CSV table of C-alpha atoms and ligand atoms in Angstrom, one decimal:
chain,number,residue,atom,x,y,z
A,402,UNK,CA,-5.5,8.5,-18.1
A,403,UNK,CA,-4.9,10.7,-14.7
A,404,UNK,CA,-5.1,13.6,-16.8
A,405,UNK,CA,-9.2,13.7,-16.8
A,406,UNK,CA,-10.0,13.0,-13.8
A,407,UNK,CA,-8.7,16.0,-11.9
A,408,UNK,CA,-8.3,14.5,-8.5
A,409,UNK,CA,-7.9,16.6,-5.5
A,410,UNK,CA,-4.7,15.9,-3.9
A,411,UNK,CA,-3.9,17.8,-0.8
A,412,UNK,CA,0.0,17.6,-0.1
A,413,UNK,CA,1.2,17.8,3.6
A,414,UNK,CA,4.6,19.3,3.5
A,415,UNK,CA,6.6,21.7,5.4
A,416,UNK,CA,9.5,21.8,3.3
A,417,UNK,CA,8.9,24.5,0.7
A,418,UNK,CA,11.5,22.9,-2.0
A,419,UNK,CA,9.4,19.3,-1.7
A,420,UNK,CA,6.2,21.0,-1.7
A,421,UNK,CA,6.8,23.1,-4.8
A,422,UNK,CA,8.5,19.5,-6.9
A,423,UNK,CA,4.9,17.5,-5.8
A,424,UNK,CA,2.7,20.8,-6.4
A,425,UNK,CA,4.4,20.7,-9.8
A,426,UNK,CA,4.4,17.5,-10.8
A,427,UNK,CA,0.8,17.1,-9.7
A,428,UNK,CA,-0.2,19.6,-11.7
A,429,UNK,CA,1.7,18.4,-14.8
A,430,UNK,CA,-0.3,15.0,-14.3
A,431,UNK,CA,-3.4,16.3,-14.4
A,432,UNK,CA,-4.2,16.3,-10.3
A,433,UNK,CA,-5.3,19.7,-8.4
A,434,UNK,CA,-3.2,19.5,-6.0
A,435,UNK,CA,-4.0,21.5,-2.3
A,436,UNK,CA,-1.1,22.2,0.0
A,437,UNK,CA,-0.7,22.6,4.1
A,438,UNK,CA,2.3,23.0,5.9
A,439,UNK,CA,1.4,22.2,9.2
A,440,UNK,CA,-1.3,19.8,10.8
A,441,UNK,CA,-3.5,22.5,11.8
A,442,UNK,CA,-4.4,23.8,8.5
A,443,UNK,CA,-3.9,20.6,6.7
A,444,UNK,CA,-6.9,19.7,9.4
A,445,UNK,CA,-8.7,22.2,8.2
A,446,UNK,CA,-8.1,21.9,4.5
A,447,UNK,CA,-9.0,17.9,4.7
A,448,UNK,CA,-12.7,18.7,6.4
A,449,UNK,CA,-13.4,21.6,3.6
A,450,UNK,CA,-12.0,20.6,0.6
A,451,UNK,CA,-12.1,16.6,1.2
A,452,UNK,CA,-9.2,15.8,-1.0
A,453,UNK,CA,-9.2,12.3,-2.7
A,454,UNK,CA,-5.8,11.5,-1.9
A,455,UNK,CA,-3.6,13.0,1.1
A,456,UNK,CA,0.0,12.8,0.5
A,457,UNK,CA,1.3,13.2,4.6
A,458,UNK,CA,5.1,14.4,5.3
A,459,UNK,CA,5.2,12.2,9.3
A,460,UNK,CA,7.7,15.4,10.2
A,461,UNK,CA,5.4,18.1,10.8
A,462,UNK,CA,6.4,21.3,12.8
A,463,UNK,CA,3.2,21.8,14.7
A,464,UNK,CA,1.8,17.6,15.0
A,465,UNK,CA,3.1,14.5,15.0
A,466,UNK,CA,1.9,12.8,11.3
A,467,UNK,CA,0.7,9.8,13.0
A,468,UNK,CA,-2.0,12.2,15.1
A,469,UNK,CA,-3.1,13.4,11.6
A,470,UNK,CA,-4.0,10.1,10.6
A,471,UNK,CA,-5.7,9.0,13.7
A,472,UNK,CA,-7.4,12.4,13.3
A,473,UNK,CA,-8.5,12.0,9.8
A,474,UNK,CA,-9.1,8.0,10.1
A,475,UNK,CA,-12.0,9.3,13.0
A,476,UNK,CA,-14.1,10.5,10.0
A,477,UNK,CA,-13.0,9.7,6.7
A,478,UNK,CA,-11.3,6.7,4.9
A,479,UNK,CA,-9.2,8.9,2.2
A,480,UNK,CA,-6.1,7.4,1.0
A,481,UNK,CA,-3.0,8.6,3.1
A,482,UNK,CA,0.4,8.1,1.5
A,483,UNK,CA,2.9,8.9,4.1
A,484,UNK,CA,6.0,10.6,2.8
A,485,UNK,CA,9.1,9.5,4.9
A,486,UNK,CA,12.7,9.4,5.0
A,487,UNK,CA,14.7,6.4,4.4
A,488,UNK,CA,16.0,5.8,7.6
A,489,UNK,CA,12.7,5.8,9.9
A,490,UNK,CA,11.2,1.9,8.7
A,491,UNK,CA,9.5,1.8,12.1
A,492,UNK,CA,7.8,5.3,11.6
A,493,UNK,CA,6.3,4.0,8.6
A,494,UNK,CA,5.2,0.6,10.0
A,495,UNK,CA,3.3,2.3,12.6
A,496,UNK,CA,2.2,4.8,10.1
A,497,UNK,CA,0.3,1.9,8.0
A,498,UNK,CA,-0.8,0.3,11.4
A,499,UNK,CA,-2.6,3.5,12.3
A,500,UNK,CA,-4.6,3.7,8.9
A,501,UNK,CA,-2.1,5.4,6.3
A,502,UNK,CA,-2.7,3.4,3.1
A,503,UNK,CA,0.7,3.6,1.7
A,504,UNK,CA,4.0,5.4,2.0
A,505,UNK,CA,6.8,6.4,-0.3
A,506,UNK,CA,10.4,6.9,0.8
A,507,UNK,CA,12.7,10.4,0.3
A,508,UNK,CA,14.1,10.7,-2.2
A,509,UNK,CA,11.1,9.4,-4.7
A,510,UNK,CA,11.1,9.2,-7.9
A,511,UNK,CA,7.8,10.5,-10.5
A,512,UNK,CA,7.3,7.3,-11.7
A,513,UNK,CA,6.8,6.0,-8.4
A,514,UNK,CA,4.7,8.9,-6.8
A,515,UNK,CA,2.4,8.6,-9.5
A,516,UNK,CA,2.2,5.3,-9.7
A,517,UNK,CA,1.4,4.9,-5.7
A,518,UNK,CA,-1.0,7.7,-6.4
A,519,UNK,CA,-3.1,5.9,-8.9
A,520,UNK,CA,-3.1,2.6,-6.9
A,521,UNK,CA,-4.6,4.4,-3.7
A,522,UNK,CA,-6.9,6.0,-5.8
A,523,UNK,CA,-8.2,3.0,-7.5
A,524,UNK,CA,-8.3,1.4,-3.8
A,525,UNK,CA,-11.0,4.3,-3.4
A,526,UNK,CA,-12.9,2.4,-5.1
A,527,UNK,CA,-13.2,-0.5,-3.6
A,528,UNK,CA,-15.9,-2.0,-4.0
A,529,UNK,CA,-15.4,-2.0,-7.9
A,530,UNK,CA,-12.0,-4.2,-7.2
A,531,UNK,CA,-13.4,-6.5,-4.6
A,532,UNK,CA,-16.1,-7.6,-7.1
A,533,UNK,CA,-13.9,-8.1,-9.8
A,534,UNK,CA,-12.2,-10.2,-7.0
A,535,UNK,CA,-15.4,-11.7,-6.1
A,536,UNK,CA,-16.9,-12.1,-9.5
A,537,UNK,CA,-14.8,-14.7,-11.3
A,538,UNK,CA,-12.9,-15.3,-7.7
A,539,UNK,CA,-9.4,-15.2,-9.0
A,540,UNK,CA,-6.5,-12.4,-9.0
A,541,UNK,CA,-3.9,-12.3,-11.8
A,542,UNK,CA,-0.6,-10.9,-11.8
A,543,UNK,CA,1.6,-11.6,-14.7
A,544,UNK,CA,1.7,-15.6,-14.9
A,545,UNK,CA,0.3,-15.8,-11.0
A,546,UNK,CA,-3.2,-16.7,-10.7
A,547,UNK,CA,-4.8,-16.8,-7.1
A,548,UNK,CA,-8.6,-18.9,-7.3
A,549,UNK,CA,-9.9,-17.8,-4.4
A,550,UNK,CA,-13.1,-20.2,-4.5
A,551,UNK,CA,-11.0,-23.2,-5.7
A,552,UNK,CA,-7.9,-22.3,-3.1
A,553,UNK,CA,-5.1,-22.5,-5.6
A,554,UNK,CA,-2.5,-20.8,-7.0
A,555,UNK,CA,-1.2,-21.2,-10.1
A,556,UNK,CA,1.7,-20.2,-11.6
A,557,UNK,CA,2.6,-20.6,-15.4
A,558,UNK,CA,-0.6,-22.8,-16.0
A,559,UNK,CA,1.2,-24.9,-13.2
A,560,UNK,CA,-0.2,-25.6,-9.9
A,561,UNK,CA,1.8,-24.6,-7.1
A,562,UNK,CA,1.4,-26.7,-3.7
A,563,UNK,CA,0.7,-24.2,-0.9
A,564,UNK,CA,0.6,-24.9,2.8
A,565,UNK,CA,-3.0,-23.5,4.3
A,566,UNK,CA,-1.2,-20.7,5.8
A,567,UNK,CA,1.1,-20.5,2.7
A,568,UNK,CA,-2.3,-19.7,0.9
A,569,UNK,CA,-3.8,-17.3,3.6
A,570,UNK,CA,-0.8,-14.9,3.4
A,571,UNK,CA,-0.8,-15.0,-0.7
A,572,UNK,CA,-4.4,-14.9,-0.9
A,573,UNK,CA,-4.6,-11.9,1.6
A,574,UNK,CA,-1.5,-10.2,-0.2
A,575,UNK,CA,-3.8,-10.8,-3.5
A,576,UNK,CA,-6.6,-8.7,-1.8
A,577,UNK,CA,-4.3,-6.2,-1.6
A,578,UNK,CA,-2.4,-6.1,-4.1
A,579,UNK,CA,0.1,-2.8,-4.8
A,580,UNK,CA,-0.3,-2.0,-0.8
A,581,UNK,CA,2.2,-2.4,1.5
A,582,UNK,CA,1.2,-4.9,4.3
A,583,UNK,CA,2.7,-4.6,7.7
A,584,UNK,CA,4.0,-7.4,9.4
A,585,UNK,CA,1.5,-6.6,12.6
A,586,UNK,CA,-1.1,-6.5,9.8
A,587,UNK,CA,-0.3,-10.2,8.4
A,588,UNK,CA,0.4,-11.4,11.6
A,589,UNK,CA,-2.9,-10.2,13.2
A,590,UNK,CA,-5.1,-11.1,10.4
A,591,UNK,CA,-3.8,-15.2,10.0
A,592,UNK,CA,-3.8,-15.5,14.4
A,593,UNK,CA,-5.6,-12.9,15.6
A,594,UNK,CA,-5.0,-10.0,18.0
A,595,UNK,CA,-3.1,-12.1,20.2
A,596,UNK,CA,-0.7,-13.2,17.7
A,597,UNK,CA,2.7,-13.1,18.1
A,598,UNK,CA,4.7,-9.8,16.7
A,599,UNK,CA,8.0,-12.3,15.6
A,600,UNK,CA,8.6,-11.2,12.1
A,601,UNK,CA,11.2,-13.9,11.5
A,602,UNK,CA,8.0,-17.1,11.6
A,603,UNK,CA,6.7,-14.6,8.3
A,604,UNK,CA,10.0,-14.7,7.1
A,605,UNK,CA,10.2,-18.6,6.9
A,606,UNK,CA,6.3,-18.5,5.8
A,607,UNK,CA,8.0,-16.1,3.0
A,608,UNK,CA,11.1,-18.1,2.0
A,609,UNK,CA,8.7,-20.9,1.3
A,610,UNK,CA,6.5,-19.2,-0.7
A,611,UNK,CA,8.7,-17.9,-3.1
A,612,UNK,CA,10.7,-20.8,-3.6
A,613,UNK,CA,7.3,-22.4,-4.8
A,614,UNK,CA,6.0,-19.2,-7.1
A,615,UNK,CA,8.8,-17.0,-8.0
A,616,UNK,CA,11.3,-18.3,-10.7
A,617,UNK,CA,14.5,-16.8,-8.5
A,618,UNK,CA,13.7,-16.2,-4.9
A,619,UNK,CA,16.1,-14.1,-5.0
A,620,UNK,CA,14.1,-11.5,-7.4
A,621,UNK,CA,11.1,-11.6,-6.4
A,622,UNK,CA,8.3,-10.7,-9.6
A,623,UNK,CA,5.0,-11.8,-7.4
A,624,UNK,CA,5.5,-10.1,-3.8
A,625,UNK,CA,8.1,-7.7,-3.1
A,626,UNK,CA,9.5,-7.5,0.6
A,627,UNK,CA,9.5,-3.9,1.8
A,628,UNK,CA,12.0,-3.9,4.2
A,629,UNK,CA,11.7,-3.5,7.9
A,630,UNK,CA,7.7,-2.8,7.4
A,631,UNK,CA,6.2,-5.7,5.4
A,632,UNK,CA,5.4,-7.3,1.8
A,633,UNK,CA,3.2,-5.8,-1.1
A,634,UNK,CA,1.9,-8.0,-3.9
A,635,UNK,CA,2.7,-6.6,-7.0
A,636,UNK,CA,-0.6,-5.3,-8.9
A,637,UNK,CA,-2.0,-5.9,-11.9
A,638,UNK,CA,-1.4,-2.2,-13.6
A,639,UNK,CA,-2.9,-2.5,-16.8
A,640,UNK,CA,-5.9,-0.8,-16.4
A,641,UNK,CA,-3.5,2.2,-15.7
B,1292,LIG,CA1,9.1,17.7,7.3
């Protein structure tokens, strides 16, 4: 449970009605949460208190959010969880792209802050999840299994017949499981820096996945498209 650990969480907010609802509901979870209104002292907070988790508002009267992440990304690797309104999809792309771990959209729900909480602060620990990962080599998500050393997926005790690069974009989903992926991130990491930034060849990629793993396509259960940034891999919560 939350509750013991206590986690710093240092909320980056200018609006005084938003602040006060996370401050609150922090507090109610068990966090100790921090609170900046502007890039300069959330700067300052970050390098004296180093929080465990930043929660980043990109509309900041004094900085640009995406400077505070290049700042922060010079020295540490907290999780960032942008906080963004609905309409800006490209914000919040570059936002990821520049080192932010996650974001959640305006107006959020507690479920969901929490819940995003929790997952970056479990991807804190990293090395703990990559060698569960490693150590038996396979991810499971409900009835999806990814063996990583046997390159197969298997869904429902079935095999599922993946492409390579079907398999390289589940598998690297898998790694990340509950993060949002950016296309520019997928794309990069299955061709390289030079890869083209076409969404629409992941879409295809996508279409064909899910009409081999999901049961309806159409509602996805295994990766979840976030629209007009990327895909996230739904995680395996029950150590929650
Ligand atoms: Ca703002």
């Amino acid at each position: 449970m939350a509750g013991t650990l206590r986690n710093k969480i240092l909320i980056i907010e200018d609006d005084p009605g938003i602040c006060t609802f996370l401050k609150t509901t922090l507090t109610a979870s068990g966090y100790d949460p921090l609170t900046a209104s502007d890039g300069k002292s959330a700067l300052q907070i970050i390098s004296s208190h180093c929080p465990d988790c930043i929660l980043l508002d990109l509309g900041l009267p004094d900085m640009d959010g995406r400077s505070i992440i290049q700042s922060v990304r010079s020295w540490t690797q907290t999780p960032i969880i942008v906080i963004s309104a609905r309409s800006h999809e490209r914000d919040k792309a570059e936002a990821l792209d520049e080192g932010a771990d996650d974001y959640i959209t305006k107006p959020f729900g507690t479920v969901e802050l929490l819940a995003r909480i929790r997952a970056a602060l479990r991807h804190t620990c990293t090395t703990a999840e990559k060698d569960e990962i490693g150590l038996n080599g396979v991810y499971r998500v409900g009835g999806l299994e990814i063996d990583y050393r046997k390159h197969r997926v298997i869904v429902s005790g079935n095999d599922v017949h993946l492409t390579p690069t079907e398999f390289r974009i589940v598998s690297l989903l898998g790694k990340h499981a509950g993060r949002v992926l950016t296309y520019k991130a997928i794309l990069q990491e299955l061709w390289g820096p030079a890869a083209s930034m076409d969404n629409k060849i992941l879409r295809v990629y996508m279409a064909g996945i899910r009409r081999k793993i999901e049961s309806d396509p159409n509602e996805p259960k295994y990766i979840f498209t976030e629209v007009g940034v990327g895909y996230r891999m739904a995680e395996n919560d029950e150590d929650a």
